[in-house]
Backbone as JSON, one array per atom type, in Angstrom:
{
  "sequence": "MNTTPLTVASPDGTARGGVIVIQEAFGVTDHIVDVCNRVAAAGWVAVAPHLFHRQDGVTVLDYSDMDSAMAAIGKLKADEVDSDVDAAASALAELGFEPSSIAIVGFCMGGSVAFQTAVRRPLGAAATFYGGGITKGRFGYPAMASVGDALQTPWHGFFGDLDEGIPFQEVETLREITATAPVDTEITRYAHGKHGFHCDDRPAVFDADAAADAWGKTLEWFDAHVAR",
  "N": [[15.34, 65.15, 12.58], [17.52, 62.6, 13.86], [20.81, 63.49, 15.5], [22.38, 61.91, 16.79], [25.6, 61.19, 17.73], [27.1, 58.66, 16.66], [29.83, 55.02, 17.38], [30.74, 52.71, 15.75], [31.28, 48.55, 15.73], [32.13, 46.76, 13.01], [31.26, 43.14, 12.7], [33.9, 40.63, 10.83], [32.28, 39.19, 7.77], [29.0, 37.7, 7.49], [26.93, 39.3, 10.02], [25.33, 38.41, 13.04], [23.55, 39.5, 14.19], [22.76, 42.82, 16.06], [23.68, 44.97, 18.42], [23.39, 47.02, 20.75], [25.44, 49.44, 22.59], [25.33, 50.67, 25.62], [27.36, 53.5, 27.14], [29.92, 54.06, 30.28], [29.59, 56.23, 32.86], [31.76, 57.96, 32.39], [31.35, 58.45, 30.02], [32.19, 57.26, 26.34], [34.05, 55.76, 26.47], [37.81, 54.05, 25.93], [37.11, 51.91, 26.76], [34.84, 51.2, 26.32], [35.06, 51.03, 23.79], [36.34, 49.3, 23.11], [34.48, 47.26, 24.36], [32.64, 47.13, 22.57], [34.27, 46.38, 20.05], [34.68, 43.81, 21.02], [32.19, 42.36, 20.92], [31.61, 42.75, 18.2], [33.55, 40.53, 17.19], [32.71, 38.71, 18.44], [30.63, 38.24, 16.55], [28.25, 40.46, 16.11], [26.73, 43.56, 14.88], [27.95, 46.37, 16.44], [26.59, 49.0, 18.23], [27.3, 52.06, 19.63], [26.04, 54.51, 21.48], [26.75, 58.17, 21.75], [26.08, 59.8, 24.56], [26.23, 61.94, 26.04], [26.65, 63.87, 24.03], [24.99, 66.26, 23.7], [25.45, 68.31, 26.1], [28.33, 70.8, 26.06], [31.83, 70.37, 24.89], [31.52, 67.98, 26.28], [33.03, 65.33, 26.29], [34.92, 62.1, 26.6], [35.59, 61.29, 29.69], [38.05, 61.26, 32.41], [38.61, 58.41, 34.99], [39.59, 59.05, 36.97], [38.18, 61.42, 37.67], [35.69, 61.73, 38.91], [33.81, 63.92, 40.12], [33.06, 65.73, 37.29], [32.04, 63.78, 36.2], [29.76, 62.74, 37.51], [28.46, 65.64, 37.44], [28.4, 65.45, 34.85], [26.3, 63.22, 34.22], [24.23, 64.36, 35.66], [23.24, 65.93, 34.38], [21.79, 64.34, 32.08], [19.0, 63.37, 30.52], [15.92, 61.12, 31.13], [14.16, 61.24, 28.97], [15.67, 62.3, 26.35], [18.01, 60.36, 26.55], [16.31, 57.87, 25.37], [16.32, 58.56, 23.06], [18.3, 58.65, 21.56], [19.19, 56.17, 22.17], [17.52, 54.86, 20.72], [17.84, 55.47, 18.55], [20.16, 54.77, 17.85], [19.69, 51.74, 17.78], [17.74, 52.61, 15.39], [20.24, 52.7, 13.31], [20.94, 49.86, 13.38], [18.35, 48.93, 12.58], [18.75, 50.07, 10.14], [20.56, 48.36, 8.64], [19.12, 46.48, 8.45], [18.1, 44.65, 10.91], [15.73, 43.29, 12.51], [14.23, 44.7, 15.51], [13.88, 42.38, 17.45], [16.09, 40.91, 17.01], [18.17, 42.31, 18.03], [19.89, 43.28, 20.39], [20.69, 44.61, 23.71], [23.04, 45.88, 25.45], [24.91, 47.59, 29.29], [26.43, 49.77, 30.87], [27.37, 50.23, 34.01], [26.26, 53.94, 34.9], [24.87, 53.2, 32.04], [24.16, 50.5, 32.15], [21.7, 51.29, 33.87], [20.32, 52.27, 31.92], [20.14, 50.66, 29.69], [18.58, 48.54, 31.08], [16.57, 50.17, 31.91], [15.26, 50.31, 29.16], [14.58, 47.87, 28.5], [12.38, 47.62, 29.85], [10.99, 49.32, 27.99], [10.72, 48.35, 25.62], [10.39, 45.75, 23.21], [13.25, 44.11, 22.63], [15.47, 41.68, 21.26], [17.32, 40.92, 23.64], [18.57, 41.72, 26.22], [21.19, 42.81, 28.59], [22.65, 43.87, 31.32], [25.27, 45.91, 33.96], [25.85, 46.45, 36.55], [24.22, 47.98, 36.93], [22.74, 51.49, 38.51], [20.09, 52.84, 40.36], [17.86, 50.96, 41.43], [16.41, 51.72, 43.59], [15.84, 54.11, 43.36], [14.7, 56.22, 41.18], [16.62, 57.15, 38.63], [17.85, 59.66, 36.14], [15.16, 60.59, 35.66], [13.93, 58.35, 34.75], [11.7, 55.74, 36.17], [12.42, 54.0, 39.39], [13.92, 50.84, 39.3], [13.05, 48.69, 40.65], [10.42, 49.23, 40.49], [9.32, 48.78, 38.11], [9.96, 46.57, 37.44], [8.74, 44.62, 36.97], [7.77, 44.67, 34.47], [9.07, 44.34, 32.38], [9.98, 43.93, 28.63], [11.8, 42.84, 27.49], [14.14, 39.7, 27.17], [15.83, 39.78, 30.32], [19.2, 40.26, 31.38], [21.31, 40.35, 34.94], [24.09, 41.47, 36.32], [25.86, 41.9, 39.1], [28.39, 43.47, 41.39], [28.65, 42.05, 44.87], [30.39, 43.86, 46.33], [30.16, 46.21, 45.71], [29.8, 49.69, 46.69], [27.43, 51.26, 45.73], [25.2, 49.64, 45.61], [23.22, 47.94, 47.28], [23.54, 44.82, 48.31], [21.1, 43.46, 48.8], [18.64, 45.53, 47.24], [19.56, 44.01, 45.14], [18.65, 41.28, 45.34], [15.88, 42.27, 46.09], [15.38, 43.3, 43.32], [15.44, 40.35, 41.51], [13.85, 39.62, 42.66], [11.14, 40.62, 41.54], [11.32, 40.99, 39.08], [11.55, 38.68, 38.58], [8.66, 38.05, 37.7], [8.17, 39.06, 35.62], [6.92, 38.91, 32.16], [8.9, 37.77, 30.62], [12.23, 35.85, 29.98], [14.2, 36.36, 32.85], [17.58, 36.81, 34.76], [19.7, 36.6, 37.21], [23.24, 37.03, 37.97], [25.01, 37.51, 41.01], [28.51, 38.38, 42.02], [31.04, 37.79, 44.31], [32.7, 39.45, 45.47], [32.75, 41.2, 43.78], [33.66, 44.65, 43.01], [31.78, 48.03, 42.19], [31.74, 48.16, 38.94], [33.15, 45.99, 37.94], [33.83, 45.3, 35.62], [35.94, 46.51, 34.05], [38.91, 46.69, 32.78], [40.21, 48.18, 32.27], [41.01, 50.17, 35.12], [41.85, 49.38, 37.37], [41.7, 49.61, 40.12], [39.41, 48.54, 40.6], [38.87, 46.85, 38.86], [38.04, 42.98, 37.92], [39.35, 40.12, 36.59], [38.41, 37.47, 37.26], [35.09, 37.8, 37.88], [34.97, 39.23, 35.6], [35.01, 38.01, 32.95], [33.17, 36.11, 33.27], [31.08, 37.4, 33.61], [30.67, 38.61, 30.91], [31.11, 36.2, 29.09], [28.54, 34.81, 29.9], [26.95, 37.02, 29.18], [27.25, 37.21, 26.01], [26.03, 34.22, 26.17], [23.58, 34.67, 26.51], [22.96, 36.48, 25.08], [23.13, 35.25, 22.42], [20.97, 33.25, 22.83], [18.35, 33.82, 23.37], [18.45, 35.99, 20.83], [16.97, 36.9, 17.78], [17.82, 35.28, 14.73]],
  "CA": [[16.39, 63.68, 12.53], [18.54, 62.6, 15.11], [22.12, 63.98, 15.18], [23.12, 61.22, 18.06], [26.96, 60.44, 17.39], [27.49, 56.67, 16.97], [30.7, 54.53, 17.46], [30.21, 51.35, 15.6], [32.44, 48.2, 14.95], [31.46, 45.62, 12.69], [31.96, 41.78, 12.21], [33.73, 39.8, 9.21], [31.51, 38.38, 7.34], [27.48, 37.8, 7.94], [26.78, 39.43, 11.31], [24.23, 37.61, 13.56], [22.12, 40.76, 14.46], [22.97, 43.85, 16.35], [23.37, 45.32, 19.93], [23.56, 48.48, 21.28], [26.6, 49.31, 23.63], [25.53, 52.09, 26.4], [28.32, 53.98, 27.68], [29.85, 54.21, 31.67], [29.15, 57.44, 33.56], [32.79, 57.76, 31.88], [31.52, 58.53, 28.22], [32.42, 56.25, 25.51], [35.74, 55.86, 26.63], [38.38, 52.98, 25.53], [37.23, 50.35, 27.47], [33.39, 51.17, 25.94], [35.23, 51.12, 22.7], [36.96, 47.91, 23.32], [33.47, 46.14, 24.31], [31.98, 46.99, 20.75], [35.2, 45.46, 19.68], [34.43, 42.18, 21.36], [30.83, 42.35, 19.95], [32.07, 42.39, 16.74], [34.3, 39.95, 17.37], [31.59, 37.67, 18.1], [29.72, 38.43, 15.13], [27.64, 41.2, 15.98], [27.47, 44.78, 14.85], [27.77, 47.19, 17.68], [27.08, 50.42, 17.84], [27.37, 52.83, 20.72], [25.32, 56.39, 21.21], [27.52, 58.82, 22.53], [25.02, 60.07, 25.77], [26.4, 63.41, 26.63], [26.57, 65.26, 22.83], [24.59, 67.57, 24.18], [26.95, 68.95, 26.89], [29.58, 71.32, 25.31], [33.09, 70.09, 25.99], [31.92, 66.7, 27.24], [32.82, 63.58, 25.96], [35.17, 61.15, 27.23], [36.01, 61.95, 31.41], [39.22, 60.67, 33.23], [37.98, 57.95, 35.48], [39.99, 60.07, 38.53], [37.6, 63.17, 37.58], [34.1, 61.83, 39.9], [33.13, 64.85, 40.09], [32.72, 66.06, 36.22], [31.09, 62.39, 35.87], [28.25, 63.03, 38.39], [27.73, 66.7, 36.51], [27.48, 65.23, 33.15], [24.89, 61.85, 33.96], [23.49, 64.53, 35.94], [21.98, 66.55, 32.87], [21.27, 63.35, 31.19], [17.25, 63.02, 30.9], [15.62, 59.71, 30.19], [13.31, 61.12, 27.24], [16.5, 62.07, 25.75], [18.7, 59.23, 26.79], [15.74, 57.08, 25.01], [15.99, 59.24, 21.39], [19.61, 58.51, 21.84], [19.06, 54.88, 22.39], [16.58, 54.6, 19.51], [18.76, 56.45, 17.3], [21.34, 53.58, 17.65], [18.34, 51.04, 17.28], [17.54, 53.09, 14.25], [21.16, 52.38, 12.53], [20.61, 48.51, 13.2], [17.27, 48.33, 11.33], [19.08, 50.51, 8.86], [21.09, 47.43, 8.0], [17.98, 45.25, 8.62], [18.23, 43.91, 11.93], [14.53, 43.56, 13.24], [14.06, 44.67, 16.8], [14.09, 40.93, 17.61], [17.46, 40.93, 16.39], [18.91, 43.55, 18.39], [20.62, 43.33, 21.85], [21.57, 45.73, 24.45], [24.33, 45.93, 27.0], [24.9, 48.94, 29.5], [27.63, 49.54, 32.37], [26.94, 51.68, 35.29], [25.08, 54.42, 34.29], [24.66, 52.62, 31.05], [23.45, 49.61, 33.12], [20.47, 51.38, 34.22], [20.03, 52.5, 30.4], [19.68, 49.05, 29.32], [17.1, 48.04, 31.9], [14.95, 50.61, 31.08], [15.13, 50.58, 27.57], [14.76, 46.23, 28.13], [11.28, 47.7, 30.25], [9.99, 50.11, 26.97], [10.48, 48.27, 23.96], [10.7, 45.14, 23.07], [14.05, 43.45, 21.99], [15.82, 40.74, 21.88], [17.9, 40.49, 24.52], [19.24, 42.97, 27.66], [22.27, 42.75, 30.01], [22.8, 44.69, 32.83], [26.24, 45.41, 34.42], [26.07, 47.46, 37.58], [22.95, 49.71, 37.08], [22.02, 52.02, 39.52], [18.46, 53.53, 40.37], [17.07, 49.74, 41.91], [14.99, 51.73, 44.15], [14.96, 55.01, 43.94], [15.11, 56.48, 40.1], [17.52, 57.92, 37.6], [17.43, 60.65, 35.27], [13.42, 61.18, 35.03], [13.45, 57.19, 34.74], [11.16, 55.34, 37.3], [12.74, 53.18, 39.79], [14.02, 49.76, 38.46], [12.32, 47.89, 40.93], [9.26, 49.78, 40.27], [8.94, 48.61, 36.59], [10.71, 45.14, 37.14], [7.63, 43.36, 36.56], [6.79, 44.95, 32.89], [10.35, 43.85, 31.27], [9.26, 43.57, 27.33], [12.88, 41.88, 26.68], [14.95, 38.78, 28.39], [16.79, 40.56, 30.97], [20.74, 39.17, 32.69], [21.99, 41.64, 35.47], [25.03, 41.54, 36.64], [26.02, 43.02, 40.17], [28.41, 42.66, 42.46], [28.76, 42.04, 46.27], [31.13, 45.11, 47.32], [29.29, 47.71, 45.09], [29.19, 50.23, 47.38], [26.38, 52.11, 45.9], [24.3, 49.13, 45.09], [23.07, 46.69, 47.85], [22.89, 43.29, 47.73], [19.97, 43.52, 49.43], [18.25, 45.98, 46.67], [19.71, 43.33, 43.92], [18.01, 40.91, 45.55], [15.15, 42.36, 45.77], [15.14, 42.93, 41.9], [15.61, 39.7, 41.59], [12.25, 38.96, 43.32], [10.3, 41.44, 41.23], [12.05, 40.59, 37.62], [10.92, 36.94, 38.3], [7.31, 37.87, 37.75], [7.89, 40.14, 34.38], [6.48, 37.92, 31.29], [10.38, 37.44, 29.18], [13.14, 35.22, 30.88], [15.25, 36.84, 33.57], [18.19, 35.92, 35.27], [20.86, 37.83, 37.66], [24.3, 37.02, 38.37], [26.02, 38.13, 41.35], [29.7, 38.42, 42.07], [30.69, 37.96, 46.07], [33.99, 40.04, 45.18], [32.87, 41.92, 42.32], [32.59, 45.53, 43.31], [31.64, 48.51, 40.96], [32.83, 48.9, 37.29], [34.73, 45.38, 37.82], [34.16, 44.48, 34.0], [36.64, 47.26, 33.38], [39.65, 46.65, 33.07], [41.29, 49.81, 32.57], [40.5, 50.21, 36.07], [42.89, 48.38, 38.02], [41.87, 49.33, 41.34], [37.98, 47.57, 40.74], [38.85, 45.0, 37.89], [38.26, 41.69, 38.94], [39.02, 39.58, 35.79], [37.81, 36.01, 36.94], [34.15, 37.88, 37.57], [34.43, 40.09, 33.99], [35.59, 37.04, 32.12], [32.42, 35.36, 33.33], [30.26, 37.63, 32.93], [30.85, 38.21, 29.23], [30.6, 34.94, 28.52], [27.34, 34.57, 30.38], [26.51, 37.63, 28.36], [27.1, 36.51, 24.85], [25.53, 33.52, 26.38], [22.24, 35.53, 26.59], [22.38, 36.89, 22.99], [22.91, 34.0, 22.07], [19.75, 32.12, 23.75], [17.03, 35.14, 22.89], [18.58, 37.1, 19.74], [16.43, 36.02, 16.66], [18.38, 34.88, 13.97]],
  "C": [[17.38, 63.87, 13.58], [19.95, 62.86, 14.44], [22.93, 62.97, 16.08], [24.77, 60.68, 17.27], [27.14, 58.88, 18.0], [29.25, 56.26, 16.66], [29.72, 53.07, 17.26], [31.59, 50.43, 15.25], [31.44, 46.92, 14.13], [32.23, 44.5, 12.48], [32.76, 41.52, 10.97], [32.62, 38.97, 9.09], [29.68, 38.63, 7.47], [27.52, 38.31, 9.53], [25.45, 38.91, 11.6], [23.22, 38.54, 13.94], [23.52, 41.83, 14.96], [22.7, 44.17, 17.92], [24.3, 46.92, 20.51], [24.32, 48.47, 22.93], [26.21, 50.48, 24.52], [26.34, 52.09, 27.48], [28.11, 53.95, 29.54], [29.0, 55.83, 31.76], [30.47, 58.71, 33.06], [32.64, 58.78, 30.15], [31.55, 57.43, 27.17], [33.8, 56.27, 25.88], [36.15, 54.56, 26.18], [37.97, 51.52, 25.82], [35.41, 50.08, 26.6], [34.01, 50.51, 24.16], [35.82, 49.53, 22.07], [35.92, 46.97, 23.29], [33.02, 46.33, 23.18], [32.55, 46.39, 20.1], [35.04, 44.05, 19.61], [32.9, 42.07, 20.89], [30.81, 41.88, 18.84], [32.74, 41.08, 16.54], [33.65, 38.54, 17.21], [30.93, 37.58, 17.69], [28.8, 38.87, 15.31], [28.07, 42.55, 15.52], [26.82, 45.38, 16.16], [27.77, 48.19, 17.58], [26.32, 51.16, 19.51], [27.27, 54.44, 20.85], [26.32, 56.8, 22.18], [26.41, 60.13, 23.33], [25.09, 61.72, 25.72], [27.1, 64.36, 25.36], [25.77, 66.17, 23.27], [24.92, 68.45, 25.32], [28.46, 69.51, 26.18], [30.95, 70.81, 26.22], [33.17, 68.85, 26.42], [31.69, 65.73, 26.32], [33.21, 62.14, 26.25], [35.58, 61.9, 28.84], [37.07, 61.01, 31.89], [38.33, 60.11, 34.56], [38.35, 58.14, 36.7], [39.03, 61.42, 38.19], [36.01, 62.65, 37.55], [33.36, 62.85, 39.58], [32.68, 65.53, 38.55], [31.7, 64.89, 35.55], [29.6, 62.25, 36.57], [27.66, 63.92, 37.87], [27.13, 66.15, 35.05], [26.19, 64.22, 33.17], [24.51, 62.86, 34.98], [22.46, 65.44, 35.39], [21.46, 65.65, 31.93], [19.32, 63.57, 31.49], [16.76, 62.18, 30.39], [15.26, 60.25, 28.98], [14.33, 61.39, 26.15], [17.81, 60.92, 25.31], [17.61, 58.13, 25.33], [15.91, 57.52, 23.61], [17.49, 59.12, 21.24], [20.16, 57.01, 21.31], [18.67, 54.04, 21.15], [17.27, 55.82, 18.58], [19.88, 54.97, 16.82], [20.33, 51.98, 16.77], [18.08, 51.01, 15.96], [18.66, 52.6, 13.06], [20.99, 50.86, 12.23], [19.43, 48.17, 12.27], [17.75, 48.96, 10.67], [19.63, 49.24, 7.89], [19.94, 46.14, 8.05], [17.68, 43.97, 9.34], [16.56, 44.27, 12.6], [14.98, 43.69, 14.39], [14.28, 43.63, 17.67], [15.41, 40.1, 17.42], [18.56, 41.5, 17.09], [18.76, 43.04, 20.18], [20.75, 44.29, 22.53], [22.08, 45.64, 25.81], [24.25, 47.37, 27.36], [25.98, 48.54, 30.62], [27.53, 50.86, 33.06], [25.9, 52.6, 34.79], [23.9, 53.79, 33.01], [23.37, 51.22, 30.91], [21.88, 49.82, 33.07], [19.74, 51.71, 32.93], [19.27, 51.21, 30.08], [18.66, 48.53, 29.57], [15.92, 48.54, 31.47], [14.17, 50.74, 29.83], [14.37, 49.09, 27.31], [12.38, 46.88, 28.42], [10.44, 48.36, 29.31], [9.88, 49.65, 26.2], [11.39, 46.87, 24.25], [12.26, 44.47, 21.91], [14.38, 42.1, 21.79], [16.5, 39.83, 22.76], [18.39, 41.37, 25.57], [20.13, 42.43, 28.54], [22.55, 43.93, 30.35], [24.3, 44.97, 33.78], [26.54, 46.51, 35.35], [25.26, 48.56, 37.83], [22.38, 50.48, 38.19], [20.66, 52.38, 39.48], [17.63, 52.62, 40.64], [15.91, 50.37, 42.51], [14.79, 53.1, 44.35], [15.53, 55.69, 42.11], [16.0, 57.5, 39.13], [17.28, 58.72, 35.95], [15.96, 61.06, 34.68], [12.89, 59.53, 35.0], [12.77, 56.66, 36.42], [12.14, 54.22, 38.28], [12.83, 52.0, 39.12], [13.47, 49.23, 39.23], [10.87, 48.29, 40.65], [8.3, 49.33, 38.56], [9.51, 47.06, 36.23], [10.19, 44.43, 36.42], [7.3, 43.28, 35.11], [7.73, 44.75, 31.87], [9.44, 43.05, 30.17], [10.58, 42.76, 26.83], [13.87, 41.11, 28.07], [15.93, 40.04, 29.09], [18.05, 39.89, 31.47], [21.16, 40.72, 33.38], [23.04, 40.92, 36.08], [25.94, 42.48, 37.81], [27.18, 42.18, 41.28], [28.44, 42.68, 43.63], [29.23, 43.03, 46.76], [30.9, 46.29, 47.03], [28.58, 48.7, 46.28], [27.83, 51.17, 47.22], [25.57, 51.08, 45.34], [24.05, 47.73, 45.75], [22.62, 45.64, 47.64], [21.73, 42.6, 47.47], [18.81, 43.6, 47.86], [18.43, 44.5, 45.31], [18.7, 41.68, 43.89], [16.48, 41.13, 45.42], [14.37, 42.88, 44.36], [14.81, 41.74, 41.41], [14.17, 39.33, 41.5], [11.35, 39.48, 41.95], [10.5, 41.05, 39.7], [11.29, 39.42, 37.3], [10.13, 36.91, 37.23], [7.32, 38.6, 36.62], [7.88, 38.65, 33.3], [7.79, 37.31, 29.72], [11.23, 36.73, 30.64], [13.71, 36.21, 31.73], [15.99, 36.24, 34.27], [19.27, 37.0, 36.29], [22.13, 37.34, 38.48], [24.8, 37.97, 39.3], [27.28, 37.83, 41.6], [30.18, 38.58, 44.15], [32.14, 39.1, 46.1], [34.31, 40.9, 44.49], [32.8, 43.65, 42.87], [32.37, 46.63, 42.0], [32.49, 49.09, 40.19], [33.69, 47.07, 37.56], [35.08, 44.7, 37.02], [35.43, 45.66, 33.43], [37.93, 47.26, 33.32], [40.78, 47.16, 32.44], [41.45, 51.03, 33.43], [40.88, 49.66, 37.3], [42.32, 47.97, 39.5], [40.24, 48.25, 42.29], [38.24, 46.4, 39.64], [38.91, 43.96, 38.31], [37.74, 40.6, 37.38], [38.7, 38.3, 35.72], [35.8, 36.49, 36.4], [34.05, 38.5, 35.96], [33.94, 38.83, 33.05], [34.0, 36.1, 32.45], [31.57, 35.76, 32.82], [29.63, 38.21, 31.2], [30.31, 37.26, 28.71], [29.33, 34.32, 28.97], [26.37, 35.37, 29.29], [25.96, 37.55, 26.72], [26.17, 35.22, 24.97], [23.58, 33.5, 25.86], [21.63, 35.88, 25.49], [21.88, 35.59, 22.58], [21.51, 33.15, 21.7], [18.59, 32.79, 22.96], [17.37, 35.8, 21.62], [17.82, 36.51, 18.61], [17.39, 36.07, 15.67], [17.61, 35.43, 12.42]]
}
């Protein structure tokens, strides 16, 4: 039995499908809970698995505590993360949603996980916000560029050109590789976007225009690809 803690947000009325929301490096923060609520407001059931649950005393980290965040994500293992993602998918399956009726979106390290999930299993749609690991794998996953042609789920990536950890040249390499996948793929770059540009709880990096555009495009991607 999987004991992954899950944060769930449900819409009013009949849901159009389910969305797995994958956390930042700082945990299931207020921002990630807010994303879940936005997903629910758009008509979907949102489920966010807590990926740090195997680490004693680690739940939500402060944005200023990068050392603890790096230590926490350094302990993540791909197979354990996969089982947590699958626990969220199972929770949605119990609500009657087939894999084709489920989407996944992730932020920061969660963006990498969303991408790897889209390679690992066919879902309705996937979106990655500034997920690293394009040329060097993370958590035991292969480099994103090495498996981008094997995507099983339609995938849209969102990246900022001012992201110091993800050079735009790598993003363009990923664009070329994912374009050869057997599913729809798209990448949107924001010229003034920094790492974390979608997070309105981080004023130093938040970009309201890029955040609004990327979120709108994410919902459009889900609408276009997720089965009803």
